[in-house]
Amino acid sequence: MFIIISIIIYEIFYFIQMLLSSLLTIPLIGTIIVSSLDSYKNTSIKSIALITSIINLILSLVIFILFNSSTNQFQYIQEHHNVQLFDIYLGVDGISIYFILLTTIIMPIGLISIRVQLKKIVKSYFSYYVIIRTLLLAVFIGLDVNSLSIFSSKRILLLIILIGIFGSDNKVIASTYIYIHIVIFIYQYSISSYGSTDFDTLFKLNFEYTTQVFLIYGIFIAFAVKTPTIFLNNWLLKAHVESPLGGSIVLAAIVLKLSLYGIFRLILPILPKASLVYTFVIYTIVSGNCGCVLETALRTTDIKELIAYSSVCHAAVYLIGVFSNTIQGLEGSIILGLSHGFVSSGLFICAGGVLYDRTGTRSIFFYRGVAQLMPIFAILFFLLALGNCGAPLTLNFIGEFMSLYGIIERLPVLGVFACSSIVFSAAYTIYMFNRTFGGSFTRFLEESVYDVNKREFILLFILVAFTIVLGIYPSIILNVLDYSMNNLIYSV
């Protein structure tokens, strides 16, 4: 009996240790199965891709449940040596666990939200989509600079293909805009000249100040393009507007978070002196980005483009919060990043998966009185709009409040200017809702619009539930973040 119990315990521990590898191998197995099927078996292809996504979600929940939140060390460590001339290290801490959860939650939603119009190209689309999910997870569970750089670059290449093949009219231009910022990743390889790319080793090094200044220029430019900041945000708007619905969801919910995750990994713990000295410069750049984006968002007439501008504005707020060097700002930046992933995904589903599928246009001028024809959809859209405004009892409110508190505590003048972005965000979001759902409906809508079906309702309800439940009870997130953030703030 003792031997049997020992074997069971050993198997349980072995299963726990292999959880991270399973997150990467299961999607790859699904991709192989999808590639082996005939192109006309659309239902089977969609089902396999969705099943692998749900399995990954279950595994990530198991990792989160078994995660020890009373330590700031990496957990579930796995080492794979000499894999294609690289040593791969996998692990999870209190920061990366939430990015993994966000990825595994959003990916099934993105798969289910894909339009029915995909017929012959469904096999290629789902294959690219599943591989992109694998690369994103590899970025978040990798424990060295090479994995962060290489997997991010490969993910960008696949995203270019996804948008270039499956996008709308100007898809080639949009994919070209994305390609521009791949070259910037070369700066990250400068760190490898110090003999190691492992995070644990790099966190213990003390770089000279001149070296930190050189590195922060290159790394911040790479992440500023991905956020994106002023003068570097043209690619995102093109990519959002021209990409298919699944691509827009992945871009807004996960890809924009790579810069936030990269700052927590490569700038704050490795380049603390330079990050403190250049905080004013970063605040000035990002605050200027808020002003330019808000001015343009108030004038745009494309509902999908307006939501894209909103994504840029919220990304700017959590980018400022992460450099505040306060517990509130650091934790608020991650919370705002998570809430932005839920709300922006829901808004893109509303714009691209519901309204555009029914009307064939993204122009706000064609929408009027939608609330009379689609009352359930209007309620869901309004709740997501409140989250986008940062209304109380939503997760956005917690993230924005904590981020802005940290910003004002560090640099009050620029912090007050950043606070204005929240006011303008509420202005253009409510203005968009009023123009779309208020008034009397037109003949154009009367003949083509019907309320949400069961699939659309479930997708939007899940995103609304995450936004409100976590907004009422954010301790689920904060309890795990405390140890990691305290350790980071003391090291900086």
PDB file of C-alpha atoms in Angstrom, residues 233 236-242 248 252 256 289-290 292-315 340 343-352 355 361-365 367 381 384-386 388-389 421-437:
ATOM      1  CA  ASN A 233       1.790  53.771 -33.718  1.00  0.00           C
ATOM      2  CA  LEU A 236      -1.086  49.170 -35.048  1.00  0.00           C
ATOM      3  CA  LEU A 237      -4.012  51.083 -36.500  1.00  0.00           C
ATOM      4  CA  LYS A 238      -3.489  49.557 -39.941  1.00  0.00           C
ATOM      5  CA  ALA A 239      -3.061  46.109 -38.421  1.00  0.00           C
ATOM      6  CA  HIS A 240      -6.229  46.409 -36.308  1.00  0.00           C
ATOM      7  CA  VAL A 241      -8.439  47.766 -39.060  1.00  0.00           C
ATOM      8  CA  GLU A 242      -7.296  45.405 -41.809  1.00  0.00           C
ATOM      9  CA  SER A 248      -7.514  42.026 -33.853  1.00  0.00           C
ATOM     10  CA  ALA A 252      -5.208  44.014 -28.556  1.00  0.00           C
ATOM     11  CA  LEU A 256       0.261  44.734 -26.694  1.00  0.00           C
ATOM     12  CA  ASN A 289       1.142  59.771 -27.167  1.00  0.00           C
ATOM     13  CA  CYS A 290      -2.046  60.019 -25.066  1.00  0.00           C
ATOM     14  CA  CYS A 292      -2.261  62.684 -30.041  1.00  0.00           C
ATOM     15  CA  VAL A 293      -4.302  59.486 -29.825  1.00  0.00           C
ATOM     16  CA  LEU A 294      -7.191  61.153 -27.999  1.00  0.00           C
ATOM     17  CA  GLU A 295      -7.391  64.008 -30.493  1.00  0.00           C
ATOM     18  CA  THR A 296      -7.579  61.585 -33.406  1.00  0.00           C
ATOM     19  CA  ALA A 297     -10.026  59.222 -31.682  1.00  0.00           C
ATOM     20  CA  LEU A 298     -12.585  61.993 -31.245  1.00  0.00           C
ATOM     21  CA  ARG A 299     -12.604  62.598 -35.013  1.00  0.00           C
ATOM     22  CA  THR A 300     -12.574  59.093 -36.460  1.00  0.00           C
ATOM     23  CA  THR A 301     -15.739  57.628 -37.985  1.00  0.00           C
ATOM     24  CA  ASP A 302     -14.557  54.000 -38.217  1.00  0.00           C
ATOM     25  CA  ILE A 303     -15.818  52.119 -35.157  1.00  0.00           C
ATOM     26  CA  LYS A 304     -13.045  49.519 -35.316  1.00  0.00           C
ATOM     27  CA  GLU A 305     -10.380  52.204 -35.690  1.00  0.00           C
ATOM     28  CA  LEU A 306     -11.809  54.074 -32.704  1.00  0.00           C
ATOM     29  CA  ILE A 307     -11.513  50.942 -30.566  1.00  0.00           C
ATOM     30  CA  ALA A 308      -7.912  50.556 -31.809  1.00  0.00           C
ATOM     31  CA  TYR A 309      -7.124  54.122 -30.704  1.00  0.00           C
ATOM     32  CA  SER A 310      -8.660  53.289 -27.350  1.00  0.00           C
ATOM     33  CA  SER A 311      -6.321  50.299 -27.032  1.00  0.00           C
ATOM     34  CA  VAL A 312      -3.311  52.529 -27.676  1.00  0.00           C
ATOM     35  CA  CYS A 313      -4.475  55.012 -25.033  1.00  0.00           C
ATOM     36  CA  HIS A 314      -4.923  52.378 -22.326  1.00  0.00           C
ATOM     37  CA  ALA A 315      -1.602  50.783 -23.250  1.00  0.00           C
ATOM     38  CA  HIS A 340      -7.669  45.871 -21.270  1.00  0.00           C
ATOM     39  CA  VAL A 343     -12.580  44.769 -22.618  1.00  0.00           C
ATOM     40  CA  SER A 344     -10.801  45.398 -25.922  1.00  0.00           C
ATOM     41  CA  SER A 345     -11.474  41.810 -27.043  1.00  0.00           C
ATOM     42  CA  GLY A 346     -15.166  42.277 -26.266  1.00  0.00           C
ATOM     43  CA  LEU A 347     -15.352  45.590 -28.119  1.00  0.00           C
ATOM     44  CA  PHE A 348     -13.638  44.136 -31.180  1.00  0.00           C
ATOM     45  CA  ILE A 349     -16.105  41.232 -31.166  1.00  0.00           C
ATOM     46  CA  CYS A 350     -18.951  43.759 -30.979  1.00  0.00           C
ATOM     47  CA  ALA A 351     -17.560  45.832 -33.854  1.00  0.00           C
ATOM     48  CA  GLY A 352     -16.109  43.146 -36.125  1.00  0.00           C
ATOM     49  CA  LEU A 355     -22.058  44.763 -36.350  1.00  0.00           C
ATOM     50  CA  THR A 361     -19.621  48.446 -42.894  1.00  0.00           C
ATOM     51  CA  ARG A 362     -17.582  49.924 -40.046  1.00  0.00           C
ATOM     52  CA  SER A 363     -18.720  53.522 -40.507  1.00  0.00           C
ATOM     53  CA  ILE A 364     -20.489  54.939 -37.447  1.00  0.00           C
ATOM     54  CA  PHE A 365     -22.694  57.092 -39.718  1.00  0.00           C
ATOM     55  CA  TYR A 367     -25.397  52.923 -37.288  1.00  0.00           C
ATOM     56  CA  PHE A 381     -21.872  46.662 -25.405  1.00  0.00           C
ATOM     57  CA  LEU A 384     -17.971  46.844 -22.046  1.00  0.00           C
ATOM     58  CA  ALA A 385     -18.070  50.582 -22.824  1.00  0.00           C
ATOM     59  CA  LEU A 386     -18.279  51.331 -19.088  1.00  0.00           C
ATOM     60  CA  ASN A 388     -13.420  50.997 -21.328  1.00  0.00           C
ATOM     61  CA  CYS A 389     -14.256  54.276 -19.557  1.00  0.00           C
ATOM     62  CA  SER A 421      -6.665  60.575 -20.902  1.00  0.00           C
ATOM     63  CA  ILE A 422      -9.251  58.824 -18.715  1.00  0.00           C
ATOM     64  CA  VAL A 423     -11.666  61.741 -19.094  1.00  0.00           C
ATOM     65  CA  PHE A 424     -11.261  61.821 -22.866  1.00  0.00           C
ATOM     66  CA  SER A 425     -11.514  58.027 -23.003  1.00  0.00           C
ATOM     67  CA  ALA A 426     -14.947  58.270 -21.402  1.00  0.00           C
ATOM     68  CA  ALA A 427     -15.836  61.079 -23.838  1.00  0.00           C
ATOM     69  CA  TYR A 428     -15.148  59.232 -27.089  1.00  0.00           C
ATOM     70  CA  THR A 429     -16.421  55.888 -25.776  1.00  0.00           C
ATOM     71  CA  ILE A 430     -19.809  57.256 -24.679  1.00  0.00           C
ATOM     72  CA  TYR A 431     -19.983  59.386 -27.835  1.00  0.00           C
ATOM     73  CA  MET A 432     -19.443  56.245 -29.902  1.00  0.00           C
ATOM     74  CA  PHE A 433     -22.138  54.394 -27.959  1.00  0.00           C
ATOM     75  CA  ASN A 434     -24.653  57.236 -28.354  1.00  0.00           C
ATOM     76  CA  ARG A 435     -24.067  57.580 -32.085  1.00  0.00           C
ATOM     77  CA  THR A 436     -24.362  53.831 -32.588  1.00  0.00           C
ATOM     78  CA  PHE A 437     -27.242  52.877 -30.309  1.00  0.00           C
TER      79      PHE A 437
END
